PDB file of C-alpha atoms in Angstrom:
ATOM      1  CA  MET Q  25     -28.960 -57.781 -54.769  1.00 86.00           C
ATOM      2  CA  ILE Q  26     -27.887 -56.277 -51.463  1.00 94.00           C
ATOM      3  CA  THR Q  27     -25.615 -53.246 -51.141  1.00 95.00           C
ATOM      4  CA  CYS Q  28     -22.236 -52.972 -49.384  1.00 96.00           C
ATOM      5  CA  PRO Q  29     -23.693 -51.309 -46.258  1.00 97.00           C
ATOM      6  CA  GLU Q  30     -26.270 -54.099 -46.054  1.00 97.00           C
ATOM      7  CA  SER Q  31     -23.684 -56.776 -46.684  1.00 97.00           C
ATOM      8  CA  THR Q  32     -21.331 -55.487 -43.965  1.00 98.00           C
ATOM      9  CA  ARG Q  33     -24.188 -55.326 -41.479  1.00 98.00           C
ATOM     10  CA  LEU Q  34     -24.974 -58.953 -42.223  1.00 98.00           C
ATOM     11  CA  LEU Q  35     -21.295 -59.868 -41.858  1.00 98.00           C
ATOM     12  CA  SER Q  36     -21.263 -58.366 -38.389  1.00 98.00           C
ATOM     13  CA  ARG Q  37     -24.630 -59.843 -37.430  1.00 98.00           C
ATOM     14  CA  GLY Q  38     -23.497 -63.281 -38.596  1.00 98.00           C
ATOM     15  CA  MET Q  39     -20.639 -63.188 -36.100  1.00 98.00           C
ATOM     16  CA  ASP Q  40     -23.048 -62.975 -33.161  1.00 97.00           C
ATOM     17  CA  ALA Q  41     -26.004 -65.032 -34.380  1.00 96.00           C
ATOM     18  CA  ARG Q  42     -26.958 -67.482 -37.072  1.00 97.00           C
ATOM     19  CA  LEU Q  43     -28.359 -65.749 -40.153  1.00 98.00           C
ATOM     20  CA  SER Q  44     -31.507 -66.980 -41.871  1.00 98.00           C
ATOM     21  CA  LEU Q  45     -31.012 -69.013 -45.028  1.00 98.00           C
ATOM     22  CA  PHE Q  46     -32.304 -66.111 -47.099  1.00 97.00           C
ATOM     23  CA  LYS Q  47     -29.792 -63.695 -45.583  1.00 98.00           C
ATOM     24  CA  ARG Q  48     -26.936 -66.162 -45.938  1.00 98.00           C
ATOM     25  CA  LEU Q  49     -27.675 -66.609 -49.627  1.00 98.00           C
ATOM     26  CA  ALA Q  50     -27.999 -62.877 -50.219  1.00 98.00           C
ATOM     27  CA  LEU Q  51     -24.695 -62.302 -48.444  1.00 98.00           C
ATOM     28  CA  ARG Q  52     -22.932 -65.095 -50.287  1.00 97.00           C
ATOM     29  CA  SER Q  53     -23.943 -63.799 -53.698  1.00 97.00           C
ATOM     30  CA  HIS Q  54     -22.846 -60.285 -52.768  1.00 97.00           C
ATOM     31  CA  LEU Q  55     -19.446 -61.483 -51.519  1.00 97.00           C
ATOM     32  CA  ARG Q  56     -18.905 -63.411 -54.720  1.00 97.00           C
ATOM     33  CA  ILE Q  57     -18.866 -60.211 -56.732  1.00 96.00           C
ATOM     34  CA  CYS Q  58     -17.505 -57.753 -54.138  1.00 96.00           C
ATOM     35  CA  PRO Q  59     -13.793 -57.988 -53.218  1.00 96.00           C
ATOM     36  CA  ALA Q  60     -14.076 -55.023 -50.824  1.00 97.00           C
ATOM     37  CA  CYS Q  61     -16.701 -56.783 -48.692  1.00 97.00           C
ATOM     38  CA  ARG Q  62     -14.674 -60.010 -48.784  1.00 97.00           C
ATOM     39  CA  ARG Q  63     -11.793 -58.036 -47.366  1.00 97.00           C
ATOM     40  CA  CYS Q  64     -14.081 -56.529 -44.735  1.00 98.00           C
ATOM     41  CA  ASP Q  65     -15.188 -60.055 -43.795  1.00 98.00           C
ATOM     42  CA  GLU Q  66     -11.558 -61.079 -43.239  1.00 98.00           C
ATOM     43  CA  GLN Q  67     -10.858 -57.947 -41.223  1.00 98.00           C
ATOM     44  CA  PHE Q  68     -13.904 -58.432 -38.977  1.00 98.00           C
ATOM     45  CA  ARG Q  69     -12.680 -61.978 -38.263  1.00 98.00           C
ATOM     46  CA  PHE Q  70      -9.212 -60.672 -37.619  1.00 98.00           C
ATOM     47  CA  LEU Q  71     -10.648 -58.308 -34.988  1.00 98.00           C
ATOM     48  CA  ARG Q  72     -12.170 -61.288 -33.185  1.00 98.00           C
ATOM     49  CA  SER Q  73      -8.905 -63.276 -33.286  1.00 98.00           C
ATOM     50  CA  THR Q  74      -7.024 -60.221 -32.072  1.00 98.00           C
ATOM     51  CA  MET Q  75      -9.235 -59.902 -29.003  1.00 98.00           C
ATOM     52  CA  GLN Q  76      -8.800 -63.622 -28.261  1.00 97.00           C
ATOM     53  CA  ARG Q  77      -5.091 -63.214 -28.654  1.00 96.00           C
ATOM     54  CA  TRP Q  78      -5.049 -60.203 -26.329  1.00 96.00           C
ATOM     55  CA  ARG Q  79      -6.689 -62.067 -23.466  1.00 95.00           C
ATOM     56  CA  ALA Q  80      -4.645 -65.253 -23.868  1.00 93.00           C
TER      57      ALA Q  80
ATOM     58  CA  MET T  24      -8.267 -52.058   1.158  1.00 41.00           C
ATOM     59  CA  ARG T  25      -4.720 -53.258   0.875  1.00 41.00           C
ATOM     60  CA  ARG T  26      -2.953 -51.653  -2.044  1.00 43.00           C
ATOM     61  CA  LEU T  27      -0.677 -53.718  -4.168  1.00 45.00           C
ATOM     62  CA  ALA T  28       2.383 -52.129  -5.645  1.00 42.00           C
ATOM     63  CA  ARG T  29       1.297 -50.306  -8.769  1.00 41.00           C
ATOM     64  CA  SER T  30       4.619 -50.198 -10.516  1.00 38.00           C
ATOM     65  CA  THR T  31       5.961 -53.697 -10.408  1.00 41.00           C
ATOM     66  CA  SER T  32       8.852 -54.189 -12.755  1.00 42.00           C
ATOM     67  CA  ALA T  33       8.059 -57.720 -13.818  1.00 46.00           C
ATOM     68  CA  SER T  34      10.954 -59.876 -14.899  1.00 53.00           C
ATOM     69  CA  ALA T  35      10.988 -61.568 -18.282  1.00 51.00           C
ATOM     70  CA  ALA T  36      10.412 -64.930 -16.587  1.00 52.00           C
ATOM     71  CA  VAL T  37       7.318 -63.595 -14.862  1.00 59.00           C
ATOM     72  CA  MET T  38       6.002 -62.067 -18.064  1.00 55.00           C
ATOM     73  CA  ALA T  39       6.415 -65.450 -19.707  1.00 56.00           C
ATOM     74  CA  ILE T  40       4.307 -67.133 -17.019  1.00 59.00           C
ATOM     75  CA  ALA T  41       1.495 -64.574 -17.372  1.00 66.00           C
ATOM     76  CA  GLY T  42       0.553 -65.814 -20.805  1.00 65.00           C
ATOM     77  CA  ARG T  43       0.876 -69.490 -20.028  1.00 61.00           C
ATOM     78  CA  THR T  44      -0.790 -72.128 -17.947  1.00 62.00           C
ATOM     79  CA  LEU T  45       1.081 -72.884 -14.771  1.00 59.00           C
ATOM     80  CA  PRO T  46       2.469 -76.351 -14.349  1.00 57.00           C
ATOM     81  CA  GLU T  47       1.445 -78.243 -11.236  1.00 62.00           C
ATOM     82  CA  GLY T  48       3.330 -77.226  -8.132  1.00 64.00           C
ATOM     83  CA  THR T  49       4.167 -73.720  -9.342  1.00 65.00           C
ATOM     84  CA  ASP T  50       5.218 -71.439  -6.526  1.00 72.00           C
ATOM     85  CA  THR T  51       2.396 -69.175  -5.310  1.00 77.00           C
ATOM     86  CA  ARG T  52       4.727 -66.214  -5.493  1.00 80.00           C
ATOM     87  CA  ASP T  53       5.337 -66.905  -9.179  1.00 80.00           C
ATOM     88  CA  PHE T  54       1.600 -66.897  -9.735  1.00 81.00           C
ATOM     89  CA  GLU T  55       1.194 -63.619  -7.884  1.00 83.00           C
ATOM     90  CA  ALA T  56       3.981 -62.051  -9.874  1.00 87.00           C
ATOM     91  CA  ALA T  57       2.414 -63.336 -13.104  1.00 87.00           C
ATOM     92  CA  ALA T  58      -0.931 -61.858 -12.063  1.00 88.00           C
ATOM     93  CA  ILE T  59       0.613 -58.503 -11.237  1.00 90.00           C
ATOM     94  CA  ALA T  60       2.313 -58.521 -14.631  1.00 93.00           C
ATOM     95  CA  CYS T  61      -1.211 -58.637 -16.128  1.00 95.00           C
ATOM     96  CA  ARG T  62      -2.195 -55.495 -14.234  1.00 96.00           C
ATOM     97  CA  PRO T  63      -1.668 -53.006 -17.097  1.00 96.00           C
ATOM     98  CA  TYR T  64      -3.807 -55.171 -19.380  1.00 97.00           C
ATOM     99  CA  LEU T  65      -6.553 -55.514 -16.754  1.00 98.00           C
ATOM    100  CA  LEU T  66      -6.543 -51.776 -16.205  1.00 98.00           C
ATOM    101  CA  ARG T  67      -6.925 -51.099 -19.911  1.00 98.00           C
ATOM    102  CA  VAL T  68      -9.893 -53.434 -20.166  1.00 98.00           C
ATOM    103  CA  ALA T  69     -11.465 -51.957 -17.030  1.00 98.00           C
ATOM    104  CA  MET T  70     -10.999 -48.457 -18.494  1.00 97.00           C
ATOM    105  CA  VAL T  71     -12.684 -49.460 -21.753  1.00 97.00           C
ATOM    106  CA  GLN T  72     -15.632 -50.748 -19.726  1.00 96.00           C
ATOM    107  CA  LEU T  73     -15.906 -48.090 -17.021  1.00 95.00           C
ATOM    108  CA  ARG T  74     -14.266 -44.940 -18.457  1.00 93.00           C
ATOM    109  CA  ASP T  75     -13.371 -43.875 -14.935  1.00 94.00           C
ATOM    110  CA  ARG T  76      -9.794 -44.144 -13.722  1.00 96.00           C
ATOM    111  CA  ASP T  77     -10.505 -44.478  -9.979  1.00 96.00           C
ATOM    112  CA  LEU T  78     -13.282 -46.986 -10.485  1.00 96.00           C
ATOM    113  CA  ALA T  79     -11.130 -48.976 -12.914  1.00 97.00           C
ATOM    114  CA  GLU T  80      -8.226 -49.037 -10.434  1.00 98.00           C
ATOM    115  CA  ASP T  81     -10.548 -50.306  -7.708  1.00 97.00           C
ATOM    116  CA  VAL T  82     -12.016 -53.013  -9.909  1.00 98.00           C
ATOM    117  CA  VAL T  83      -8.572 -54.239 -10.954  1.00 98.00           C
ATOM    118  CA  GLN T  84      -7.472 -54.223  -7.318  1.00 96.00           C
ATOM    119  CA  GLU T  85     -10.492 -56.326  -6.340  1.00 96.00           C
ATOM    120  CA  THR T  86      -9.763 -58.671  -9.235  1.00 96.00           C
ATOM    121  CA  LEU T  87      -6.173 -59.301  -8.150  1.00 95.00           C
ATOM    122  CA  LEU T  88      -7.086 -59.743  -4.487  1.00 93.00           C
ATOM    123  CA  SER T  89      -9.864 -62.124  -5.428  1.00 92.00           C
ATOM    124  CA  ALA T  90      -7.479 -64.065  -7.667  1.00 91.00           C
ATOM    125  CA  PHE T  91      -4.877 -64.367  -4.902  1.00 86.00           C
ATOM    126  CA  GLY T  92      -7.577 -65.479  -2.477  1.00 84.00           C
ATOM    127  CA  GLY T  93      -8.931 -68.093  -4.855  1.00 79.00           C
ATOM    128  CA  LEU T  94      -5.670 -69.365  -6.210  1.00 74.00           C
ATOM    129  CA  ASP T  95      -6.670 -72.931  -5.321  1.00 72.00           C
ATOM    130  CA  ARG T  96      -9.513 -72.646  -7.828  1.00 74.00           C
ATOM    131  CA  PHE T  97      -7.125 -71.910 -10.682  1.00 76.00           C
ATOM    132  CA  GLU T  98      -6.951 -75.212 -12.481  1.00 71.00           C
ATOM    133  CA  GLY T  99      -4.356 -74.434 -15.085  1.00 71.00           C
ATOM    134  CA  GLN T 100      -6.861 -75.076 -17.892  1.00 72.00           C
ATOM    135  CA  SER T 101      -6.404 -71.548 -19.160  1.00 81.00           C
ATOM    136  CA  THR T 102      -3.663 -68.957 -18.951  1.00 88.00           C
ATOM    137  CA  VAL T 103      -3.393 -66.749 -15.872  1.00 91.00           C
ATOM    138  CA  LYS T 104      -4.405 -63.813 -18.055  1.00 94.00           C
ATOM    139  CA  THR T 105      -7.561 -65.515 -19.302  1.00 93.00           C
ATOM    140  CA  TRP T 106      -8.464 -66.579 -15.781  1.00 92.00           C
ATOM    141  CA  LEU T 107      -8.001 -63.003 -14.532  1.00 95.00           C
ATOM    142  CA  THR T 108     -10.145 -61.743 -17.419  1.00 96.00           C
ATOM    143  CA  ALA T 109     -12.996 -63.966 -16.213  1.00 95.00           C
ATOM    144  CA  ILE T 110     -12.712 -62.574 -12.679  1.00 96.00           C
ATOM    145  CA  LEU T 111     -12.470 -59.013 -14.009  1.00 97.00           C
ATOM    146  CA  LYS T 112     -15.675 -59.570 -15.961  1.00 98.00           C
ATOM    147  CA  HIS T 113     -17.627 -60.231 -12.751  1.00 97.00           C
ATOM    148  CA  LYS T 114     -16.083 -57.258 -10.972  1.00 97.00           C
ATOM    149  CA  VAL T 115     -16.841 -54.946 -13.901  1.00 97.00           C
ATOM    150  CA  LEU T 116     -20.454 -56.121 -14.127  1.00 96.00           C
ATOM    151  CA  ASP T 117     -20.857 -55.545 -10.366  1.00 95.00           C
ATOM    152  CA  ALA T 118     -19.441 -52.035 -10.720  1.00 95.00           C
ATOM    153  CA  LEU T 119     -21.747 -51.240 -13.654  1.00 93.00           C
ATOM    154  CA  ARG T 120     -24.759 -52.493 -11.699  1.00 91.00           C
ATOM    155  CA  ARG T 121     -23.822 -50.500  -8.608  1.00 89.00           C
ATOM    156  CA  ARG T 122     -23.485 -47.360 -10.658  1.00 82.00           C
ATOM    157  CA  LYS T 123     -26.812 -45.694 -11.229  1.00 67.00           C
ATOM    158  CA  ARG T 124     -27.830 -45.556 -14.834  1.00 66.00           C
ATOM    159  CA  ASP T 125     -26.321 -42.362 -16.040  1.00 66.00           C
ATOM    160  CA  PRO T 126     -28.667 -40.015 -17.966  1.00 67.00           C
ATOM    161  CA  VAL T 127     -25.637 -38.871 -19.969  1.00 68.00           C
ATOM    162  CA  ASP T 128     -25.049 -42.475 -21.030  1.00 73.00           C
ATOM    163  CA  ALA T 129     -28.667 -42.816 -22.081  1.00 77.00           C
ATOM    164  CA  SER T 130     -28.608 -39.765 -24.338  1.00 83.00           C
ATOM    165  CA  ALA T 131     -25.187 -40.748 -25.702  1.00 88.00           C
ATOM    166  CA  LEU T 132     -26.610 -44.153 -26.598  1.00 92.00           C
ATOM    167  CA  GLU T 133     -29.130 -42.461 -28.890  1.00 92.00           C
ATOM    168  CA  GLY T 134     -26.231 -40.988 -30.852  1.00 94.00           C
ATOM    169  CA  GLU T 135     -24.394 -44.318 -30.998  1.00 96.00           C
ATOM    170  CA  LEU T 136     -27.462 -45.987 -32.461  1.00 96.00           C
ATOM    171  CA  ASP T 137     -27.538 -43.516 -35.344  1.00 95.00           C
ATOM    172  CA  LEU T 138     -25.263 -44.987 -38.015  1.00 96.00           C
ATOM    173  CA  GLY T 139     -25.158 -41.823 -40.151  1.00 93.00           C
ATOM    174  CA  ASP T 140     -21.401 -41.425 -39.623  1.00 94.00           C
ATOM    175  CA  ILE T 141     -20.653 -45.092 -40.360  1.00 95.00           C
ATOM    176  CA  ASP T 142     -22.666 -44.752 -43.560  1.00 94.00           C
ATOM    177  CA  GLU T 143     -20.066 -42.316 -44.825  1.00 94.00           C
ATOM    178  CA  PHE T 144     -17.676 -45.175 -45.503  1.00 95.00           C
ATOM    179  CA  PHE T 145     -19.901 -45.888 -48.508  1.00 96.00           C
ATOM    180  CA  ALA T 146     -20.892 -43.948 -51.597  1.00 94.00           C
ATOM    181  CA  SER T 147     -24.202 -42.166 -51.116  1.00 90.00           C
ATOM    182  CA  GLN T 148     -25.588 -43.286 -54.452  1.00 86.00           C
ATOM    183  CA  GLY T 149     -25.924 -46.198 -56.814  1.00 82.00           C
ATOM    184  CA  GLU T 150     -24.790 -49.500 -55.380  1.00 79.00           C
ATOM    185  CA  ARG T 151     -23.425 -47.819 -52.289  1.00 90.00           C
ATOM    186  CA  ALA T 152     -19.955 -49.249 -52.874  1.00 93.00           C
ATOM    187  CA  TRP T 153     -17.106 -48.683 -50.394  1.00 96.00           C
ATOM    188  CA  GLU T 154     -15.638 -45.216 -50.612  1.00 92.00           C
ATOM    189  CA  ASN T 155     -13.068 -45.441 -47.804  1.00 82.00           C
ATOM    190  CA  GLY T 156     -11.451 -48.813 -47.416  1.00 78.00           C
ATOM    191  CA  PRO T 157     -11.106 -51.590 -46.716  1.00 95.00           C
ATOM    192  CA  GLY T 158      -7.447 -51.528 -47.703  1.00 94.00           C
ATOM    193  CA  PRO T 159      -5.012 -54.424 -48.039  1.00 94.00           C
ATOM    194  CA  TRP T 160      -3.643 -55.477 -44.627  1.00 96.00           C
ATOM    195  CA  GLY T 161      -1.078 -57.966 -45.914  1.00 94.00           C
ATOM    196  CA  ASP T 162      -0.469 -60.627 -43.285  1.00 96.00           C
ATOM    197  CA  PRO T 163      -2.255 -58.998 -40.333  1.00 97.00           C
ATOM    198  CA  ALA T 164      -1.509 -61.825 -37.863  1.00 97.00           C
ATOM    199  CA  ALA T 165       2.153 -60.752 -37.930  1.00 96.00           C
ATOM    200  CA  ALA T 166       1.049 -57.675 -35.947  1.00 97.00           C
ATOM    201  CA  TRP T 167       0.297 -59.895 -32.924  1.00 97.00           C
ATOM    202  CA  GLU T 168       4.000 -60.321 -32.397  1.00 96.00           C
ATOM    203  CA  GLU T 169       4.372 -56.605 -31.750  1.00 95.00           C
ATOM    204  CA  LYS T 170       3.457 -55.315 -28.317  1.00 92.00           C
ATOM    205  CA  ARG T 171       2.805 -51.849 -29.762  1.00 96.00           C
ATOM    206  CA  PHE T 172       0.028 -53.293 -31.879  1.00 97.00           C
ATOM    207  CA  PHE T 173      -1.995 -54.019 -28.736  1.00 97.00           C
ATOM    208  CA  ASP T 174      -1.340 -50.460 -27.562  1.00 97.00           C
ATOM    209  CA  MET T 175      -3.011 -49.398 -30.802  1.00 98.00           C
ATOM    210  CA  VAL T 176      -5.901 -51.820 -30.248  1.00 98.00           C
ATOM    211  CA  ASP T 177      -6.368 -50.257 -26.826  1.00 98.00           C
ATOM    212  CA  PHE T 178      -6.211 -46.746 -28.317  1.00 98.00           C
ATOM    213  CA  CYS T 179      -8.861 -47.643 -30.886  1.00 98.00           C
ATOM    214  CA  LEU T 180     -11.105 -49.221 -28.236  1.00 98.00           C
ATOM    215  CA  GLN T 181     -10.850 -46.144 -26.013  1.00 97.00           C
ATOM    216  CA  ARG T 182     -11.902 -43.989 -28.967  1.00 97.00           C
ATOM    217  CA  LEU T 183     -15.168 -45.862 -29.406  1.00 97.00           C
ATOM    218  CA  PRO T 184     -18.229 -44.300 -27.789  1.00 96.00           C
ATOM    219  CA  ALA T 185     -18.970 -45.728 -24.315  1.00 94.00           C
ATOM    220  CA  SER T 186     -21.804 -48.191 -24.952  1.00 95.00           C
ATOM    221  CA  THR T 187     -20.247 -49.371 -28.204  1.00 97.00           C
ATOM    222  CA  ALA T 188     -16.932 -50.090 -26.451  1.00 97.00           C
ATOM    223  CA  ARG T 189     -18.721 -51.877 -23.619  1.00 97.00           C
ATOM    224  CA  ALA T 190     -20.828 -54.083 -25.856  1.00 98.00           C
ATOM    225  CA  PHE T 191     -17.867 -54.997 -28.040  1.00 98.00           C
ATOM    226  CA  THR T 192     -15.494 -55.931 -25.207  1.00 98.00           C
ATOM    227  CA  MET T 193     -18.245 -57.792 -23.344  1.00 98.00           C
ATOM    228  CA  ARG T 194     -18.760 -59.866 -26.449  1.00 98.00           C
ATOM    229  CA  GLU T 195     -15.187 -60.345 -27.631  1.00 98.00           C
ATOM    230  CA  LEU T 196     -13.100 -60.257 -24.439  1.00 97.00           C
ATOM    231  CA  PHE T 197     -15.573 -61.418 -21.800  1.00 98.00           C
ATOM    232  CA  GLU T 198     -17.189 -63.770 -24.344  1.00 96.00           C
ATOM    233  CA  MET T 199     -20.701 -62.981 -23.094  1.00 97.00           C
ATOM    234  CA  GLU T 200     -23.812 -64.040 -24.968  1.00 96.00           C
ATOM    235  CA  THR T 201     -25.998 -61.464 -26.709  1.00 97.00           C
ATOM    236  CA  ARG T 202     -28.871 -61.871 -24.272  1.00 97.00           C
ATOM    237  CA  GLU T 203     -26.645 -61.363 -21.249  1.00 97.00           C
ATOM    238  CA  ILE T 204     -25.077 -58.216 -22.732  1.00 97.00           C
ATOM    239  CA  CYS T 205     -28.495 -56.763 -23.593  1.00 96.00           C
ATOM    240  CA  ARG T 206     -29.626 -57.319 -20.015  1.00 95.00           C
ATOM    241  CA  GLU T 207     -26.522 -55.739 -18.468  1.00 94.00           C
ATOM    242  CA  LEU T 208     -26.644 -52.705 -20.766  1.00 93.00           C
ATOM    243  CA  SER T 209     -30.461 -52.421 -20.772  1.00 92.00           C
ATOM    244  CA  ILE T 210     -30.597 -52.429 -24.553  1.00 94.00           C
ATOM    245  CA  THR T 211     -32.602 -54.377 -27.125  1.00 96.00           C
ATOM    246  CA  GLU T 212     -31.131 -57.034 -29.364  1.00 97.00           C
ATOM    247  CA  SER T 213     -31.526 -54.692 -32.305  1.00 97.00           C
ATOM    248  CA  ASN T 214     -29.574 -52.006 -30.390  1.00 97.00           C
ATOM    249  CA  PHE T 215     -26.872 -54.612 -29.725  1.00 98.00           C
ATOM    250  CA  ARG T 216     -26.538 -55.403 -33.425  1.00 98.00           C
ATOM    251  CA  VAL T 217     -26.106 -51.718 -34.247  1.00 98.00           C
ATOM    252  CA  LEU T 218     -23.472 -51.222 -31.534  1.00 98.00           C
ATOM    253  CA  MET T 219     -21.503 -54.286 -32.654  1.00 98.00           C
ATOM    254  CA  TYR T 220     -21.619 -53.115 -36.257  1.00 98.00           C
ATOM    255  CA  ARG T 221     -20.471 -49.645 -35.254  1.00 98.00           C
ATOM    256  CA  ALA T 222     -17.650 -51.140 -33.173  1.00 98.00           C
ATOM    257  CA  ARG T 223     -16.379 -53.420 -35.927  1.00 98.00           C
ATOM    258  CA  MET T 224     -16.560 -50.754 -38.629  1.00 98.00           C
ATOM    259  CA  ALA T 225     -14.852 -48.140 -36.445  1.00 98.00           C
ATOM    260  CA  LEU T 226     -12.137 -50.487 -35.156  1.00 98.00           C
ATOM    261  CA  ARG T 227     -11.443 -51.730 -38.665  1.00 98.00           C
ATOM    262  CA  ALA T 228     -11.019 -48.163 -39.883  1.00 97.00           C
ATOM    263  CA  CYS T 229      -8.947 -47.118 -36.855  1.00 97.00           C
ATOM    264  CA  LEU T 230      -6.478 -50.013 -37.174  1.00 98.00           C
ATOM    265  CA  GLU T 231      -6.332 -49.529 -40.905  1.00 97.00           C
ATOM    266  CA  SER T 232      -5.391 -45.861 -40.804  1.00 95.00           C
ATOM    267  CA  ASN T 233      -3.198 -46.020 -37.686  1.00 96.00           C
ATOM    268  CA  TRP T 234      -1.429 -49.315 -38.228  1.00 97.00           C
ATOM    269  CA  PHE T 235      -1.908 -51.330 -41.381  1.00 96.00           C
ATOM    270  CA  LEU T 236      -1.723 -48.514 -43.888  1.00 91.00           C
ATOM    271  CA  GLN T 237       0.969 -46.622 -41.989  1.00 81.00           C
ATOM    272  CA  PRO T 238       4.164 -47.179 -44.032  1.00 67.00           C
ATOM    273  CA  SER T 239       6.351 -46.483 -40.997  1.00 58.00           C
ATOM    274  CA  GLU T 240       4.709 -49.172 -38.899  1.00 45.00           C
ATOM    275  CA  ASN T 241       5.392 -52.150 -41.079  1.00 46.00           C
TER     276      ASN T 241
END
């Protein structure tokens, strides 16, 4: 099982590159049990949408 | 170089054009006014990238002049603002290349690559669960309707360390690919991942404490 720091690093990495199957599975099982990291995932995505919105 | 008026009080109509594609046959003067209305935004982005007021002013000036000169190449596929962002990207990259690699930047980068401070968002023991945040943001997209929210975004970007801010805005505003960013910043792909992680964690925390969890703001 991966930790929250590891999970958030994978969340960020996954926004810039495709994660390996192993990493995707590890991340998915962590997110399933961790509401805080799910929230972080949403907030990271929100940051991306915000930047797109800013330049539009 | 010809200086354009720095303090143009753009009308509401002009501001409306800036964020929209121009219909065919739009008056050139309307386009120019729309472009000048984007000036504060362009300057903010240039400042995030260059951290030097004079240099940023010059780069924005070049961007606007280049846009006015190449108006015929604007195809109305994107908004004026997005089109200007693409031109600004090239001007910023030129400016960064012209500037000699700063030894201060290089030593600062070492610090940015050390995630010790970011680690403090998590408990030091056990499963390393979150200690500070992430809090509930409600319906965050509602913030886009408020101009002050983008002032806060700018504030949070300016607070990031230099290379982190550059990498993040190159990726998210200039929409550059990882490889291209690594080449421009002379960093490895692993460095890039660390900088992007630092940027996202720090921006998340900055917007959380200064906007989303500020009772007075919402």
